[in-house]
Tab-separated table of N, CA and C in Angstrom:
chain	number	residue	atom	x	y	z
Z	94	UNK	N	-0.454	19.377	3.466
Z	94	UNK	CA	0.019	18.936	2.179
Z	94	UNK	C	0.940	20.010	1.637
Z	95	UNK	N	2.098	19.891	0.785
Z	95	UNK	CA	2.843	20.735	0.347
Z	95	UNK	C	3.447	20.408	-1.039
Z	96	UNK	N	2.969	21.222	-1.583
Z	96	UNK	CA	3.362	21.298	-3.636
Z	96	UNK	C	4.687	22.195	-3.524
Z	97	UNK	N	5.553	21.324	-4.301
Z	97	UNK	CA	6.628	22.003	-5.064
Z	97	UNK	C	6.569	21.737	-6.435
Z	98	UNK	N	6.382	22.786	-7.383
Z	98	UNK	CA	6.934	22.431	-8.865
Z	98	UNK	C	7.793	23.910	-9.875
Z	99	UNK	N	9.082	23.160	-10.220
Z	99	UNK	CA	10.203	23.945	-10.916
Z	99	UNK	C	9.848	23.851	-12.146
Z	100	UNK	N	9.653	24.982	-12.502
Z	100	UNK	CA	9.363	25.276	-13.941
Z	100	UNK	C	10.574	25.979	-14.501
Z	101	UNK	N	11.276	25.164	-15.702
Z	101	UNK	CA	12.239	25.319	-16.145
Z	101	UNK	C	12.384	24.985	-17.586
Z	102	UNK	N	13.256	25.943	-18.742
Z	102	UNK	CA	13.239	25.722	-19.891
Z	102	UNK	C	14.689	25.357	-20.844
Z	103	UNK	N	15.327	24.614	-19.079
Z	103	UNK	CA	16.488	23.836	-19.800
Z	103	UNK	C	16.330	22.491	-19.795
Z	104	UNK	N	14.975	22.158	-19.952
Z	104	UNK	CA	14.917	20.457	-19.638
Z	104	UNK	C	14.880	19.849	-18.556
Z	105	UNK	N	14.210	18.513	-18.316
Z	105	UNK	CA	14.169	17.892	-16.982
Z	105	UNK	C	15.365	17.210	-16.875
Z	106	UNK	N	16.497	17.832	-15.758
Z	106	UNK	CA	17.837	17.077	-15.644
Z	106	UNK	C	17.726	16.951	-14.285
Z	107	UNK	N	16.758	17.146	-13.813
Z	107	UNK	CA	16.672	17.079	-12.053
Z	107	UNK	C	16.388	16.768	-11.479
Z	108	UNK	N	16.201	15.710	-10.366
Z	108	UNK	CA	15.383	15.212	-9.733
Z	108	UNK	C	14.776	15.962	-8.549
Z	109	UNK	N	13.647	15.701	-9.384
Z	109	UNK	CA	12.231	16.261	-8.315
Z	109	UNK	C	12.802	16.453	-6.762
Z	110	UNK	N	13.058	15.441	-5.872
Z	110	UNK	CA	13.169	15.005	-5.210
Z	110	UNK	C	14.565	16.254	-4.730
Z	111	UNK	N	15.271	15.919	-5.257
Z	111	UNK	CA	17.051	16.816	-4.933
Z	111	UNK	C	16.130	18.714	-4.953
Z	112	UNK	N	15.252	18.743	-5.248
Z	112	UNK	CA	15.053	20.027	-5.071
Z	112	UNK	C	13.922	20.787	-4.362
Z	113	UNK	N	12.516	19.590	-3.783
Z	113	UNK	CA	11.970	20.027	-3.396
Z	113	UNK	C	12.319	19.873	-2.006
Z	114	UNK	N	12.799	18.655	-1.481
Z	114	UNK	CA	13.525	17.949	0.453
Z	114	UNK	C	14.074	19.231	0.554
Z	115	UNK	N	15.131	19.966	0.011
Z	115	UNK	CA	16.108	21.182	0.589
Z	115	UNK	C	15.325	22.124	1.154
Z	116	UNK	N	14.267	22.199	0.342
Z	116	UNK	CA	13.582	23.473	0.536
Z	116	UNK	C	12.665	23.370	1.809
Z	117	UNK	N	11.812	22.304	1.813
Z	117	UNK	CA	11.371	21.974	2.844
Z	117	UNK	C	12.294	21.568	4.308
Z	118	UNK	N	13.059	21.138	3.964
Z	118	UNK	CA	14.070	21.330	5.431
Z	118	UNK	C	14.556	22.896	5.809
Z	119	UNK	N	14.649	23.787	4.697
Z	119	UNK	CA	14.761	24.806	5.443
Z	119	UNK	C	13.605	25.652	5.957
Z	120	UNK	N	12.081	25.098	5.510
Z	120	UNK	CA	11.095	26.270	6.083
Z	120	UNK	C	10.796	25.286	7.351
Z	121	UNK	N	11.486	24.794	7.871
Z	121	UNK	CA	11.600	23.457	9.747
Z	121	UNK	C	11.487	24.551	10.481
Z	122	UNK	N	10.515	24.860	11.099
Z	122	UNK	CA	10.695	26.019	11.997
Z	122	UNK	C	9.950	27.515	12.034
Z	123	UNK	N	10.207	27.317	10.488
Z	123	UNK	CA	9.383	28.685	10.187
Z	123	UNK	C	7.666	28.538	9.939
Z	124	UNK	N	7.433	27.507	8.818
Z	124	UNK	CA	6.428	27.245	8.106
Z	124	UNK	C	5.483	26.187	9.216
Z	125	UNK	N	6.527	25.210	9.844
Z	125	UNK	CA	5.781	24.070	10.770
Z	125	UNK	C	7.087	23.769	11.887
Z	126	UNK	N	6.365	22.988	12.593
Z	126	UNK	CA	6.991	22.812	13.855
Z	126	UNK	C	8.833	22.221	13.309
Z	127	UNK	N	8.005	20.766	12.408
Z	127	UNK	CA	9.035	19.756	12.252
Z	127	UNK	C	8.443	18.937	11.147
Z	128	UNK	N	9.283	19.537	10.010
Z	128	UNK	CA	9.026	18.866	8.314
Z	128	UNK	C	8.406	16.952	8.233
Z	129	UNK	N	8.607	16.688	9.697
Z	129	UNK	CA	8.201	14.871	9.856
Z	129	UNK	C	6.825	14.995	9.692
Z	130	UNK	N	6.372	16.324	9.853
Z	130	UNK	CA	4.265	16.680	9.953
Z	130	UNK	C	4.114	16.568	8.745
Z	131	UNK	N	4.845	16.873	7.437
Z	131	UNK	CA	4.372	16.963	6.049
Z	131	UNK	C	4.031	15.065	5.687
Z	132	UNK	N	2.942	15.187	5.702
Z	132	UNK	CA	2.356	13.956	5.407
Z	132	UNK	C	1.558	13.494	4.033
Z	133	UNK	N	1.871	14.879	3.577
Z	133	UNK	CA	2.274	14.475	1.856
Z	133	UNK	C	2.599	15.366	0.938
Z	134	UNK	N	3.348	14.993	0.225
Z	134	UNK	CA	4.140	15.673	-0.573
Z	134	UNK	C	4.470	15.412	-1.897
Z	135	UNK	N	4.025	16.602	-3.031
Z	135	UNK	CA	4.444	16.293	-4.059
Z	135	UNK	C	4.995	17.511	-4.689
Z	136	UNK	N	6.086	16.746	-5.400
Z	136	UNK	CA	6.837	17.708	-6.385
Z	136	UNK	C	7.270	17.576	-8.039
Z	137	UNK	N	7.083	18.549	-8.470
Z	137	UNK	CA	7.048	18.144	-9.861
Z	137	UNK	C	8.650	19.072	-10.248
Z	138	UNK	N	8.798	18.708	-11.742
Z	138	UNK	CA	9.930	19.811	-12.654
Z	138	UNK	C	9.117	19.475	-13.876
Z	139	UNK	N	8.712	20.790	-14.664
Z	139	UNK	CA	8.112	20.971	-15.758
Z	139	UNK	C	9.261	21.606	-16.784
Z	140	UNK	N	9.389	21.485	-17.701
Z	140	UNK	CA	9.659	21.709	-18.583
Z	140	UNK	C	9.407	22.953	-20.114
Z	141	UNK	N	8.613	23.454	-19.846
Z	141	UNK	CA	7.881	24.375	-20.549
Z	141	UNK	C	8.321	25.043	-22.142
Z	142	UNK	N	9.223	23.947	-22.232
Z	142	UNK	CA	9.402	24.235	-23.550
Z	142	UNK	C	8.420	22.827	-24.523
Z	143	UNK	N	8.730	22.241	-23.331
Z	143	UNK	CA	8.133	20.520	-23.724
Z	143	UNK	C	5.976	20.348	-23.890
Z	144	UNK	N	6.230	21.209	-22.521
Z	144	UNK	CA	4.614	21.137	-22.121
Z	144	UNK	C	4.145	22.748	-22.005
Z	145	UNK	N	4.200	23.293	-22.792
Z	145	UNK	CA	3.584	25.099	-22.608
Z	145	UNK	C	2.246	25.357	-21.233
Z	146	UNK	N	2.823	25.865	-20.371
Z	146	UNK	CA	1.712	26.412	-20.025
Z	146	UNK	C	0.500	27.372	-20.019
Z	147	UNK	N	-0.570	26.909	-20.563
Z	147	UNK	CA	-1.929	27.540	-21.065
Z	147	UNK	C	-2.532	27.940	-20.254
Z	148	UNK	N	-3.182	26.997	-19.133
Z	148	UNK	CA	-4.227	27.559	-18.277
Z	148	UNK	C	-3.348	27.147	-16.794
Z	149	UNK	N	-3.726	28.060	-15.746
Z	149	UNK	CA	-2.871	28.224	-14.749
Z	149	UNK	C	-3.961	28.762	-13.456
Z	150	UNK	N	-4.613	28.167	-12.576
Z	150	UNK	CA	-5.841	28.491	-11.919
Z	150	UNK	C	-5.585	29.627	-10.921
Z	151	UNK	N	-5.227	30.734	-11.078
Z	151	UNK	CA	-4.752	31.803	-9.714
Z	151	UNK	C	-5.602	32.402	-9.281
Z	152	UNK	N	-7.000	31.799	-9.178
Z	152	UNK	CA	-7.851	32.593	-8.401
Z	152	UNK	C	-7.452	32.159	-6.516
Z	153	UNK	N	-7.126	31.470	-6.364
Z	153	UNK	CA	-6.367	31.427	-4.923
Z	153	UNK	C	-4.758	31.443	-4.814
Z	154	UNK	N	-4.336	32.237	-5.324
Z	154	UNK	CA	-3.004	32.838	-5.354
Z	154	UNK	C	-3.322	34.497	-5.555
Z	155	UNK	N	-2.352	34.796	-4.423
Z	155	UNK	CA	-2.379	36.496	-4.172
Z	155	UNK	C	-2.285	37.196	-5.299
Z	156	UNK	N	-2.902	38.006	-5.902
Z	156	UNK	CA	-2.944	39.064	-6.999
Z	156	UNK	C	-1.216	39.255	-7.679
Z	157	UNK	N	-0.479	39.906	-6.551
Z	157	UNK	CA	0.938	40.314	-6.924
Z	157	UNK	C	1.396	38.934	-7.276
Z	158	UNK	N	2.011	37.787	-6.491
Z	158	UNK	CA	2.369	36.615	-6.728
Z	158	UNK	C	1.665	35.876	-7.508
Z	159	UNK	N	0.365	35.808	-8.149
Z	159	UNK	CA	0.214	35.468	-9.352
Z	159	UNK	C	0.590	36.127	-10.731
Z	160	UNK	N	0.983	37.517	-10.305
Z	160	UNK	CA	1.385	38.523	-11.440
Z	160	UNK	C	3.024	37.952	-11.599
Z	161	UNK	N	3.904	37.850	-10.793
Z	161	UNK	CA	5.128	37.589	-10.976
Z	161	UNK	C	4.983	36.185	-11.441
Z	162	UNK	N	4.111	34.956	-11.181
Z	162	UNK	CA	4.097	33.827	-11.688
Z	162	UNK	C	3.637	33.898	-13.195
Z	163	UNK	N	3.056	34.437	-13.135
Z	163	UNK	CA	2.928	34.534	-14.768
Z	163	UNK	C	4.141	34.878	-15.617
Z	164	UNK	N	4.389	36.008	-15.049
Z	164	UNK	CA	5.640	36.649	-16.095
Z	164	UNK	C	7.153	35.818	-15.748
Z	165	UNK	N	7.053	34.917	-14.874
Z	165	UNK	CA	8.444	34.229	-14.651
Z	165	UNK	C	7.876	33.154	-15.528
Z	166	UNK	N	7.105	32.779	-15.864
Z	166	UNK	CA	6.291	31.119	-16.818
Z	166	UNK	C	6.448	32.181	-18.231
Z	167	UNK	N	6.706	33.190	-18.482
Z	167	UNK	CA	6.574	33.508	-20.019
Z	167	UNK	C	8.279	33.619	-20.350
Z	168	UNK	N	9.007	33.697	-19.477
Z	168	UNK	CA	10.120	34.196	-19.769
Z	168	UNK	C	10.952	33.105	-20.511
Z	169	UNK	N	11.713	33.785	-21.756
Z	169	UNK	CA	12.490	32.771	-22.068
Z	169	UNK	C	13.335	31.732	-21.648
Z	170	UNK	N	14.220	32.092	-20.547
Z	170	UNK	CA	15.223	31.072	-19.731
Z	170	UNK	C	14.795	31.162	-18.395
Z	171	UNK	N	13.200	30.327	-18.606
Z	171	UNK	CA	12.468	30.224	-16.852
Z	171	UNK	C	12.867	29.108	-16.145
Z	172	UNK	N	13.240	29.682	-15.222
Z	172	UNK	CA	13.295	28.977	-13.800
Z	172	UNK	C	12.309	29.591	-12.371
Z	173	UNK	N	11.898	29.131	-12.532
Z	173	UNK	CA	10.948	29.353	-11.730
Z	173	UNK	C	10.246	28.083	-10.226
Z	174	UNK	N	10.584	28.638	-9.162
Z	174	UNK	CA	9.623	27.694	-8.455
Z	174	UNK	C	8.639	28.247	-7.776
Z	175	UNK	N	7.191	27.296	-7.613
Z	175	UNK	CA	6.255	27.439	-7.241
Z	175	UNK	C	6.170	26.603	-5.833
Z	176	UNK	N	6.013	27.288	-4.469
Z	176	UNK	CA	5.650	26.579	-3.449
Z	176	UNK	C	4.585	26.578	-2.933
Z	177	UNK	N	3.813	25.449	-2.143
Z	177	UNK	CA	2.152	25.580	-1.774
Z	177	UNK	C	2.386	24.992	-0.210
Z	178	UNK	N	1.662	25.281	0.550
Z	178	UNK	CA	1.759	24.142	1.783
Z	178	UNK	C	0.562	24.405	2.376
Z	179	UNK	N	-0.484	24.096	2.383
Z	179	UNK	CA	-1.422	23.589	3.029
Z	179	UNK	C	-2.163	22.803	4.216
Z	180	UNK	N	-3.064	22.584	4.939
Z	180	UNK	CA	-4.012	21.530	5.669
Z	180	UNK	C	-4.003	20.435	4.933
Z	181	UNK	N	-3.755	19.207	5.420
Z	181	UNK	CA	-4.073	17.936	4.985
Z	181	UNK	C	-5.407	17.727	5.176
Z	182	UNK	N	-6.370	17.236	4.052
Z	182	UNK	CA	-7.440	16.345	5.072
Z	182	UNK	C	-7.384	14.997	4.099
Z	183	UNK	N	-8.130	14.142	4.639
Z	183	UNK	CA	-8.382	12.619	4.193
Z	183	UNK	C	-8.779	12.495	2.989
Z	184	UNK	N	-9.553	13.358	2.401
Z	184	UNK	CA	-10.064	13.190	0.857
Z	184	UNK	C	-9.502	13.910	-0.040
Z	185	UNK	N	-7.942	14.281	0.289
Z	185	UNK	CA	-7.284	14.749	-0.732
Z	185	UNK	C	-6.144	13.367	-1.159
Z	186	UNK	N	-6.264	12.387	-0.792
Z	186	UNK	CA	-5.594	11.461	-1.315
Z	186	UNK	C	-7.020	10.419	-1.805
Z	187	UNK	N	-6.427	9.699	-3.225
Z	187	UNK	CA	-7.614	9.256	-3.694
Z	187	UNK	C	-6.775	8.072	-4.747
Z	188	UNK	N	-7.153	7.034	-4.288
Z	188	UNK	CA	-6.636	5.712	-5.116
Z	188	UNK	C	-7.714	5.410	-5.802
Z	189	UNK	N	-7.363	5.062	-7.461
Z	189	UNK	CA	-8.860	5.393	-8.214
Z	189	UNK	C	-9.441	6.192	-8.262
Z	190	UNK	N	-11.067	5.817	-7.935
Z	190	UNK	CA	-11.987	7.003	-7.521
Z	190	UNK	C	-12.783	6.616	-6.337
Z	191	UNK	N	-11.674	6.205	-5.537
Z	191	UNK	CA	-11.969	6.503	-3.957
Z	191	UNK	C	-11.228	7.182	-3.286
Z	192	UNK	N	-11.617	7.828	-2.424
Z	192	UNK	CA	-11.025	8.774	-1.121
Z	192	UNK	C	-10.694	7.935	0.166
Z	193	UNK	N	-9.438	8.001	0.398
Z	193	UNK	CA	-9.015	7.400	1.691
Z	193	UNK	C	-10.151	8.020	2.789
């Protein structure tokens, strides 16, 4: 599974989409064999003037890289992206409150 979300405080003018595909086509090689394995994917663009971020869970994010995520989310003209990529398993997709 692989999270992209742009945290930015010029407004949502972007599509999700136009910014997280680039990125993932370029870690083809590095990160995984062949970006066709990402079998799910989501990406967000936040806004943070709109929606403030309060609580932010970094107990599984590295000490240093949660330190720079913080202070890039306080900054006045943030841009910021956050990337995740992970193991898929079956009960991380969930229609309702059932688990595929």
């Amino acid at each position: 599974m692989c999270k992209s979300g742009f945290f930015t405080s010029d407004g949502v003018n972007v599509d999700t989409d136009n910014i997280s595909k680039p990125i993932w086509d370029a870690l083809n090689g590095l990160l995984y064999d062949d970006d066709c394995n990402i079998v799910l994917r989501m990406a967000s663009v936040i806004d943070v003037e709109r929606h403030p971020i309060t609580t932010i869970d970094a107990t599984k994010i590295d000490g240093d890289v949660a330190v720079e995520l913080m202070q890039g989310l306080t900054d006045k003209n943030v841009k910021c992206l956050y990337l995740e990529c992970s193991k898929f398993y079956d009960t991380m997709v969930k229609i309702g409150e059932i688990s595929i």
